[in-house]
CSV table of C-alpha atoms in Angstrom, one decimal:
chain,number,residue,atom,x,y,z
A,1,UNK,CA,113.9,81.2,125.3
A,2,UNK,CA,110.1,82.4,126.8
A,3,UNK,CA,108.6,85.3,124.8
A,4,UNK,CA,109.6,88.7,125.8
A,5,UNK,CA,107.3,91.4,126.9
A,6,UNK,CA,107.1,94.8,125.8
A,7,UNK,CA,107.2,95.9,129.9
A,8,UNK,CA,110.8,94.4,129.7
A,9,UNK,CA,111.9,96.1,126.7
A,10,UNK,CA,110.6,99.3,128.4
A,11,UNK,CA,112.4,98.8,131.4
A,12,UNK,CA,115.9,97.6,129.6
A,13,UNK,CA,115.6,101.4,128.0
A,14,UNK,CA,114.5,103.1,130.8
A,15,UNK,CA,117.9,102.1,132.6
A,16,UNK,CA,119.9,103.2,129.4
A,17,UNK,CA,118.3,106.4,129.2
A,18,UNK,CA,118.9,107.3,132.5
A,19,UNK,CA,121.6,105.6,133.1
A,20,UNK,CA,120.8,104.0,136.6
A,21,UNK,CA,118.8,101.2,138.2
A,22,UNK,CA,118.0,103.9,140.7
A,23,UNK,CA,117.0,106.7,138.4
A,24,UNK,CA,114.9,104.1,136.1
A,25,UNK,CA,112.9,102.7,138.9
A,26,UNK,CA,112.2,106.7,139.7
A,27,UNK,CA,111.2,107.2,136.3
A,28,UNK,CA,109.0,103.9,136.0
A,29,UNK,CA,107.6,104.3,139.5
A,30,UNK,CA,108.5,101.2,140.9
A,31,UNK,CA,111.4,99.9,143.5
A,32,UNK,CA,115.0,99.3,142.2
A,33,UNK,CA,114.8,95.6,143.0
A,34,UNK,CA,112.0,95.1,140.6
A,35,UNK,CA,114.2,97.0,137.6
A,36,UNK,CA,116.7,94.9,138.8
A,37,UNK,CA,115.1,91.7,138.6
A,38,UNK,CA,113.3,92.6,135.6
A,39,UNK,CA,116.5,93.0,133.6
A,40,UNK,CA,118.1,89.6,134.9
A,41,UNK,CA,114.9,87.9,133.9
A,42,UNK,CA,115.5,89.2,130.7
A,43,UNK,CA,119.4,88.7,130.2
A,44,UNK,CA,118.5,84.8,131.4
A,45,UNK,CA,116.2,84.6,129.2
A,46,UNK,CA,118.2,85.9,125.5
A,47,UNK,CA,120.9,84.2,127.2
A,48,UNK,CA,123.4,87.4,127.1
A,49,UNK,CA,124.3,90.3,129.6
A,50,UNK,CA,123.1,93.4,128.6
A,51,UNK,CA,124.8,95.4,131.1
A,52,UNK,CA,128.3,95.5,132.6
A,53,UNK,CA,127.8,96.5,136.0
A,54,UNK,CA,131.7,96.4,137.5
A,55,UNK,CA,131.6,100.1,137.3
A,56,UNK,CA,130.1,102.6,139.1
A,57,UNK,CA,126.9,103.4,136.6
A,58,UNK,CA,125.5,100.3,134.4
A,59,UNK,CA,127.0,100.3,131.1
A,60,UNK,CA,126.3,98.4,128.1
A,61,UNK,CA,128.0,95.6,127.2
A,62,UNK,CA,128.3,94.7,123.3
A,63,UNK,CA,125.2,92.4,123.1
A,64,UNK,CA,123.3,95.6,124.6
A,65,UNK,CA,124.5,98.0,122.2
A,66,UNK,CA,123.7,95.6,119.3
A,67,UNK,CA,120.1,95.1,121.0
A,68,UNK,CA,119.2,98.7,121.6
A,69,UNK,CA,118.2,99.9,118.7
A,70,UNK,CA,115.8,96.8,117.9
A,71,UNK,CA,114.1,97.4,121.8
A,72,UNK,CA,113.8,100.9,120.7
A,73,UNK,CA,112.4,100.1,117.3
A,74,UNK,CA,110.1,97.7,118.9
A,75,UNK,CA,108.9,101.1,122.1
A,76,UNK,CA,108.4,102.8,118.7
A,77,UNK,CA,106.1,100.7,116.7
A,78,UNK,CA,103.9,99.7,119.9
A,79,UNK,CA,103.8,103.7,120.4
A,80,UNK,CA,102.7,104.1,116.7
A,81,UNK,CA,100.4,100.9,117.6
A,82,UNK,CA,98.5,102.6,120.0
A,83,UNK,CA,98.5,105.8,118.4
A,84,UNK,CA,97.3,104.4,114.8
A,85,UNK,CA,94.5,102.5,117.2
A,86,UNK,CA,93.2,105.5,118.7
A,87,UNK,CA,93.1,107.4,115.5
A,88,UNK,CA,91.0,104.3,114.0
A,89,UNK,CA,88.3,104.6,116.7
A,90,UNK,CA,87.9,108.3,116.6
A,91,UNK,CA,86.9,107.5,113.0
A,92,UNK,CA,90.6,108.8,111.5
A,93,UNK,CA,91.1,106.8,108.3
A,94,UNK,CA,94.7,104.6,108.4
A,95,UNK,CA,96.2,105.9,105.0
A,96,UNK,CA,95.6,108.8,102.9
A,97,UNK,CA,95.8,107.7,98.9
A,98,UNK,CA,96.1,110.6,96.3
A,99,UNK,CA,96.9,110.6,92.8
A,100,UNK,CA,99.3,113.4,91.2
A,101,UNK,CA,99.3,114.3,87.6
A,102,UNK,CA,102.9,114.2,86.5
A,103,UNK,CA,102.2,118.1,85.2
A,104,UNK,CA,101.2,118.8,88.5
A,105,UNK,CA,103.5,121.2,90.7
A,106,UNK,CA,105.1,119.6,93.4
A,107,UNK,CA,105.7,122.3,95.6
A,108,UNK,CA,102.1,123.3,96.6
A,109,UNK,CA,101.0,119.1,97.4
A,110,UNK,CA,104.5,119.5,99.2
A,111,UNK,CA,103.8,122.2,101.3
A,112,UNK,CA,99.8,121.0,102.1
A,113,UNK,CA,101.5,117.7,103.1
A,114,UNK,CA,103.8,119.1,105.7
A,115,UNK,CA,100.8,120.6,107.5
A,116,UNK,CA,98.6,117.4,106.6
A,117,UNK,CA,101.3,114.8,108.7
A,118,UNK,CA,101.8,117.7,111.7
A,119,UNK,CA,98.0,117.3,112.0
A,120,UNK,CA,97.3,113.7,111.5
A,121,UNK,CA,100.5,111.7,112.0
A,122,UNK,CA,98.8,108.5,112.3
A,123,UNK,CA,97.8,108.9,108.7
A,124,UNK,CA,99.9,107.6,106.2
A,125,UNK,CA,99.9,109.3,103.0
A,126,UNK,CA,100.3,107.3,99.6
A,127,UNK,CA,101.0,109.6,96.5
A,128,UNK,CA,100.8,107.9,92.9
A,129,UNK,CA,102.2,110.1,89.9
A,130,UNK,CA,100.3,109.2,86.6
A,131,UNK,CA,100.1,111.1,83.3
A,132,UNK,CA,96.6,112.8,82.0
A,133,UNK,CA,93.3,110.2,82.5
A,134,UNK,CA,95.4,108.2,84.2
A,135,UNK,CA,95.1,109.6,87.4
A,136,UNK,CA,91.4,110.4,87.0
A,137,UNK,CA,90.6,106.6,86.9
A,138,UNK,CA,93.0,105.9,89.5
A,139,UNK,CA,89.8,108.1,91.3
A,140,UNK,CA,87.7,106.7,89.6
A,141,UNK,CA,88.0,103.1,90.4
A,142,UNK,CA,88.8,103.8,93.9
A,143,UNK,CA,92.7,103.3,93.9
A,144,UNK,CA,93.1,107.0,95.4
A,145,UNK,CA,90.7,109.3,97.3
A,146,UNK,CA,91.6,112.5,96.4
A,147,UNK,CA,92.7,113.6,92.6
A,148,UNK,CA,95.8,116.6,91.4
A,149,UNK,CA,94.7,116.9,87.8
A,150,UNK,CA,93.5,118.9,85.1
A,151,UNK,CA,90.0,119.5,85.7
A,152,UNK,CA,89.5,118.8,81.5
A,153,UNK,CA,89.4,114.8,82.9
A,154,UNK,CA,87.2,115.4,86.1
A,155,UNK,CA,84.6,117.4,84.5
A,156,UNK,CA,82.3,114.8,84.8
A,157,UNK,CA,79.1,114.1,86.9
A,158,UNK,CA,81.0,111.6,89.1
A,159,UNK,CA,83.2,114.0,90.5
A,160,UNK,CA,83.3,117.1,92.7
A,161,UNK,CA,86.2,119.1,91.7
A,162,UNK,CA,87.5,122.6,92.2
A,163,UNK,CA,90.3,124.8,90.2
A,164,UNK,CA,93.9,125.0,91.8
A,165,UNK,CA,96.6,126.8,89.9
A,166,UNK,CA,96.5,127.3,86.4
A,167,UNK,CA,100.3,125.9,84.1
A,168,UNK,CA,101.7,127.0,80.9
A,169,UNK,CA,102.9,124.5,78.0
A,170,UNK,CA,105.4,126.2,76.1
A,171,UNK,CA,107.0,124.2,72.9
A,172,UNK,CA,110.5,123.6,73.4
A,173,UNK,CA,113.6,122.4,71.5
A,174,UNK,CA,117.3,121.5,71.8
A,175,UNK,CA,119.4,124.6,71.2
A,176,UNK,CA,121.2,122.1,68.5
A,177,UNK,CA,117.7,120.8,67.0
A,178,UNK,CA,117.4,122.1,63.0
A,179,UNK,CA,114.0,124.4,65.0
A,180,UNK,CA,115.9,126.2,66.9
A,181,UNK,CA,117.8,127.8,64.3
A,182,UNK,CA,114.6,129.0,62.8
A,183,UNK,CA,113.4,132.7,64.3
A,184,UNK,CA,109.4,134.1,64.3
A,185,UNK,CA,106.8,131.8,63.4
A,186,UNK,CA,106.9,128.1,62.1
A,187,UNK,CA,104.6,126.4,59.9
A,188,UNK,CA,102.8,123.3,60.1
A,189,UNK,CA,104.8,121.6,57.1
A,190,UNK,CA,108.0,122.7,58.6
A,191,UNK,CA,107.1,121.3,62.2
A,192,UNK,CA,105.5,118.0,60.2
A,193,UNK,CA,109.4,117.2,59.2
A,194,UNK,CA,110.7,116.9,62.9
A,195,UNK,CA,109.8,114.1,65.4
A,196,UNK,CA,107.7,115.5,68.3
A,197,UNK,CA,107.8,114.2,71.6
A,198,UNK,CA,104.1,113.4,72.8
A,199,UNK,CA,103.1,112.8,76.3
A,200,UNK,CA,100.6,109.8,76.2
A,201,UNK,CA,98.8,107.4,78.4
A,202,UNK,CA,96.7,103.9,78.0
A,203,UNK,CA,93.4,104.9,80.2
A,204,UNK,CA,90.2,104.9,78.4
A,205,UNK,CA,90.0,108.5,78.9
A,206,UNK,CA,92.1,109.5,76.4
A,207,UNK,CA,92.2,106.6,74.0
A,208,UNK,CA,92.4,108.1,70.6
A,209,UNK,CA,92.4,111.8,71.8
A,210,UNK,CA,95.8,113.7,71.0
A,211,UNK,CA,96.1,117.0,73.1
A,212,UNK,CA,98.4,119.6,70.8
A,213,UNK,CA,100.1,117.4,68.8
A,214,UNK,CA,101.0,119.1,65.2
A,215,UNK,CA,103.6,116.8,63.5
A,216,UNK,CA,103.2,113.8,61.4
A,217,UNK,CA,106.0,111.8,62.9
A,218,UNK,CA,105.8,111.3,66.8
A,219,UNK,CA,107.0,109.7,70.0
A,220,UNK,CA,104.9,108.5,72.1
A,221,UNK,CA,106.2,108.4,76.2
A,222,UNK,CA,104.1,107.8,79.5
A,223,UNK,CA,106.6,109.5,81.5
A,224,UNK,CA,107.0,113.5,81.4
A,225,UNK,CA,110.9,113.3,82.6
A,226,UNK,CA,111.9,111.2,80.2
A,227,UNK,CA,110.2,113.4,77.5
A,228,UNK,CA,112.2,116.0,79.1
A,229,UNK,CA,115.3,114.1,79.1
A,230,UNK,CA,115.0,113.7,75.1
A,231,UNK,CA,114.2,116.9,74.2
A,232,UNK,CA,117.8,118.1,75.6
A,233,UNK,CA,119.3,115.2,74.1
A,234,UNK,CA,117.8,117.3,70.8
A,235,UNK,CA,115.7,114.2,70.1
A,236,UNK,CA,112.8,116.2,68.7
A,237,UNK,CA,110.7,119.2,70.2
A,238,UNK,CA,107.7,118.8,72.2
A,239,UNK,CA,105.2,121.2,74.5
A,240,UNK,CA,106.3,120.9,78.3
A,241,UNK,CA,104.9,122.3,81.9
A,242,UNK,CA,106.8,125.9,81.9
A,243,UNK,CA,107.6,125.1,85.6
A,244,UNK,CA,109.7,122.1,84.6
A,245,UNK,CA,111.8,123.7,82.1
A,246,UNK,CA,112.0,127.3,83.1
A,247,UNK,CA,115.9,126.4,84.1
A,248,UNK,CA,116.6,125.0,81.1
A,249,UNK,CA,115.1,128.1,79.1
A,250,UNK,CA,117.1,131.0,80.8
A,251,UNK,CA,120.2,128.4,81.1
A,252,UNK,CA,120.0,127.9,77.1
A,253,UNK,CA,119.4,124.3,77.4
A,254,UNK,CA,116.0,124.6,75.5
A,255,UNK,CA,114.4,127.3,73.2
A,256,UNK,CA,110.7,128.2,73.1
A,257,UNK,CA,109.7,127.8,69.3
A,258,UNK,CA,106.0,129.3,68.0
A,259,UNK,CA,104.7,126.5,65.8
A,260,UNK,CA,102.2,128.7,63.7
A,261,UNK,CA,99.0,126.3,64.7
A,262,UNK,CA,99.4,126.6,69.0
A,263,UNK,CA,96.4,125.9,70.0
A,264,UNK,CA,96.3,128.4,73.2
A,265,UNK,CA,93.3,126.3,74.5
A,266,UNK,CA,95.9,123.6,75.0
A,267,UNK,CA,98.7,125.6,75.9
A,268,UNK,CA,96.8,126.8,79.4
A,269,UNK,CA,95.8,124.0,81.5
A,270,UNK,CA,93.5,124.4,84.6
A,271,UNK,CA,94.8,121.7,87.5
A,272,UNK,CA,92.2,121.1,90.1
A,273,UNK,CA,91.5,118.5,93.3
A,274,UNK,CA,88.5,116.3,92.6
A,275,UNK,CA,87.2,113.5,94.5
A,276,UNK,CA,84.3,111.1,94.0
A,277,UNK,CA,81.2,113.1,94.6
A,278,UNK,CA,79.7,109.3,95.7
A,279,UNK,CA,81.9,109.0,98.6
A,280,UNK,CA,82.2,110.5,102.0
A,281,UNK,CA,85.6,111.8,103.0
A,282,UNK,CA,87.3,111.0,106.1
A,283,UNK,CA,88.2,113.9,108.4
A,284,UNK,CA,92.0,113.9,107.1
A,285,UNK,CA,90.9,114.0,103.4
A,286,UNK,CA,88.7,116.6,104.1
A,287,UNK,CA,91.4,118.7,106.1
A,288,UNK,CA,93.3,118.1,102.9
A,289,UNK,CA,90.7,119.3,100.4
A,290,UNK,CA,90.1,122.1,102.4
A,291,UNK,CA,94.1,123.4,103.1
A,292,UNK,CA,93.9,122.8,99.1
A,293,UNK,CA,91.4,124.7,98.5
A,294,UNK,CA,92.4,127.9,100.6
A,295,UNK,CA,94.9,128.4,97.6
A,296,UNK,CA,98.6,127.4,96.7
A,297,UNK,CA,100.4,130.7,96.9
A,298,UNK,CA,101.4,133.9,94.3
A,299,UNK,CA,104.5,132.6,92.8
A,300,UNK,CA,102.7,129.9,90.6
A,301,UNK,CA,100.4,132.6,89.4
A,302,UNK,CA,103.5,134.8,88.5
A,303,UNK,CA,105.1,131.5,86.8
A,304,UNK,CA,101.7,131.1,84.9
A,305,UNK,CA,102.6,134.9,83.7
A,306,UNK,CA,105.9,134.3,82.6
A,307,UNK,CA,105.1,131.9,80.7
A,308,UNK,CA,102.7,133.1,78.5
A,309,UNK,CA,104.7,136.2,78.0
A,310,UNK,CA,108.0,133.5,76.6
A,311,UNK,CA,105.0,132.0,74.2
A,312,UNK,CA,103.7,134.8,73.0
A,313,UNK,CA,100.4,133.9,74.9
């Protein structure tokens, strides 16, 4: 079998789309013989009609149907070919890389992404999800362009970073957990008793830095959902993003607790987008900065609200 070419492929779905050696050569600008020959050449060379033409309009035989949807795969990555091309030598970049924090709301990046593929298709977002300095160094050493994370861990003189939305951390407990049967305030020793669920990572940016923790005995996870997961299972209590649990609060799947020693510098967290103040931004990082920084919308302000009411904040 001789290599196909992507002119026959076009032509083989030409005549299925319109359903007509006529109507294709129309469409394709040339004369019926030459959409004819053009799809013998290529049934001669796979070795395998594509087309039953004993009826009136062309139809496909069972070898066509199984083929179509590779030719049309293969129309749609030479269309995404040239596309991606063009984009290169305008000076678009080829992929987008940002880093999330795992407290970060998704709705906002959700939203700014939408937009962000309507206006550069050819750019291929890549979004990582890593807890506290984690994601800073994934900016830092280059991994990802453009940063989601508290600005506590970009405040440095390698970055340029601006303030996003602001989340509450409310402490939380199984309804079941021995905590939640106690009302008001709790003190230190009481909390020091119970396992508390911790939120940690291995970057050097927080090595040996704890960020609210208050009891003596703790668990340590890298990943917020499980943490979430164990503190319904009543596996101890822990302080969580008040937009993650909010359900499980007015369902009565969790209770907010007031540990005595809150620290309400820790229980307010300012997320920001920061990027490498070194480094030049291609035009779809700096559409994305810039839809960012118009603003993510009322409702997380209101949610940053509630919350503080529910903690006594």
């Amino acid at each position: 079998m001789g290599p196909l070419t992507l002119d026959q492929i076009q032509v083989f779905l030409a005549v299925v789309d319109e359903g007509s050696f006529t109507k294709a050569a129309t469409r394709l600008n040339r004369a019926r013989s030459a959409v004819t020959y053009a799809i013998q050449k290529l049934e001669a060379q796979i070795g395998l009609p594509l087309f039953d033409r004993i009826a009136y309009r062309p139809t496909l035989t069972e070898a066509g149907r199984t083929l179509l949807w590779r030719a049309r795969r293969i129309a749609d990555e030479s269309d995404a070919f040239q596309q991606s091309a063009r984009s290169l030598a305008s000076g678009l970049e080829a992929e987008l890389t940002i880093v999330m924090d795992s407290m970060f709301p998704v709705p906002p990046i959700v939203e700014a992404l939408r937009a962000f593929t309507m206006t550069f298709p050819t750019i291929q977002p890549r979004v990582y999800v890593q807890p506290l300095g984690a994601a800073a160094e994934l900016v830092l050493d280059g991994t990802c362009v453009i940063g989601l994370l508290p600005l506590i861990f970009s405040d440095m003189a390698a970055f340029k970073n601006f303030p996003l939305l602001t989340i509450d951390l409310v402490p939380v407990v199984s309804p079941d957990h021995p905590l939640a049967a106690i009302e008001g305030t709790i003190e230190t020793h009481v909390l020091q008793q119970h396992v508390q669920l911790v939120l940690t990572d291995r970057s050097a940016l927080t090595v040996g830095r704890d960020y609210g923790v208050l009891s003596a005995r703790t668990w340590r996870l890298a990943d917020l959902s499980a943490k979430q997961s164990m503190l319904l299972a009543g596996l101890g209590w822990g302080n969580m993003p008040f937009h993650m649990v909010e359900d499980d609060i007015e369902r009565g799947r969790l209770k907010v607790i007031r540990p005595a020693d809150f620290d309400p510098r820790v229980a307010r967290l300012v997320m920001g987008c920061a990027y490498l103040a070194a480094d030049r931004l291609g035009p779809g990082a700096r559409w994305l900065v810039e839809r960012l920084r118009s603003g993510p919308g009322p409702h997380l302000n209101a949610t940053s609200m509630h919350a503080a009411q529910i903690s006594g904040g």
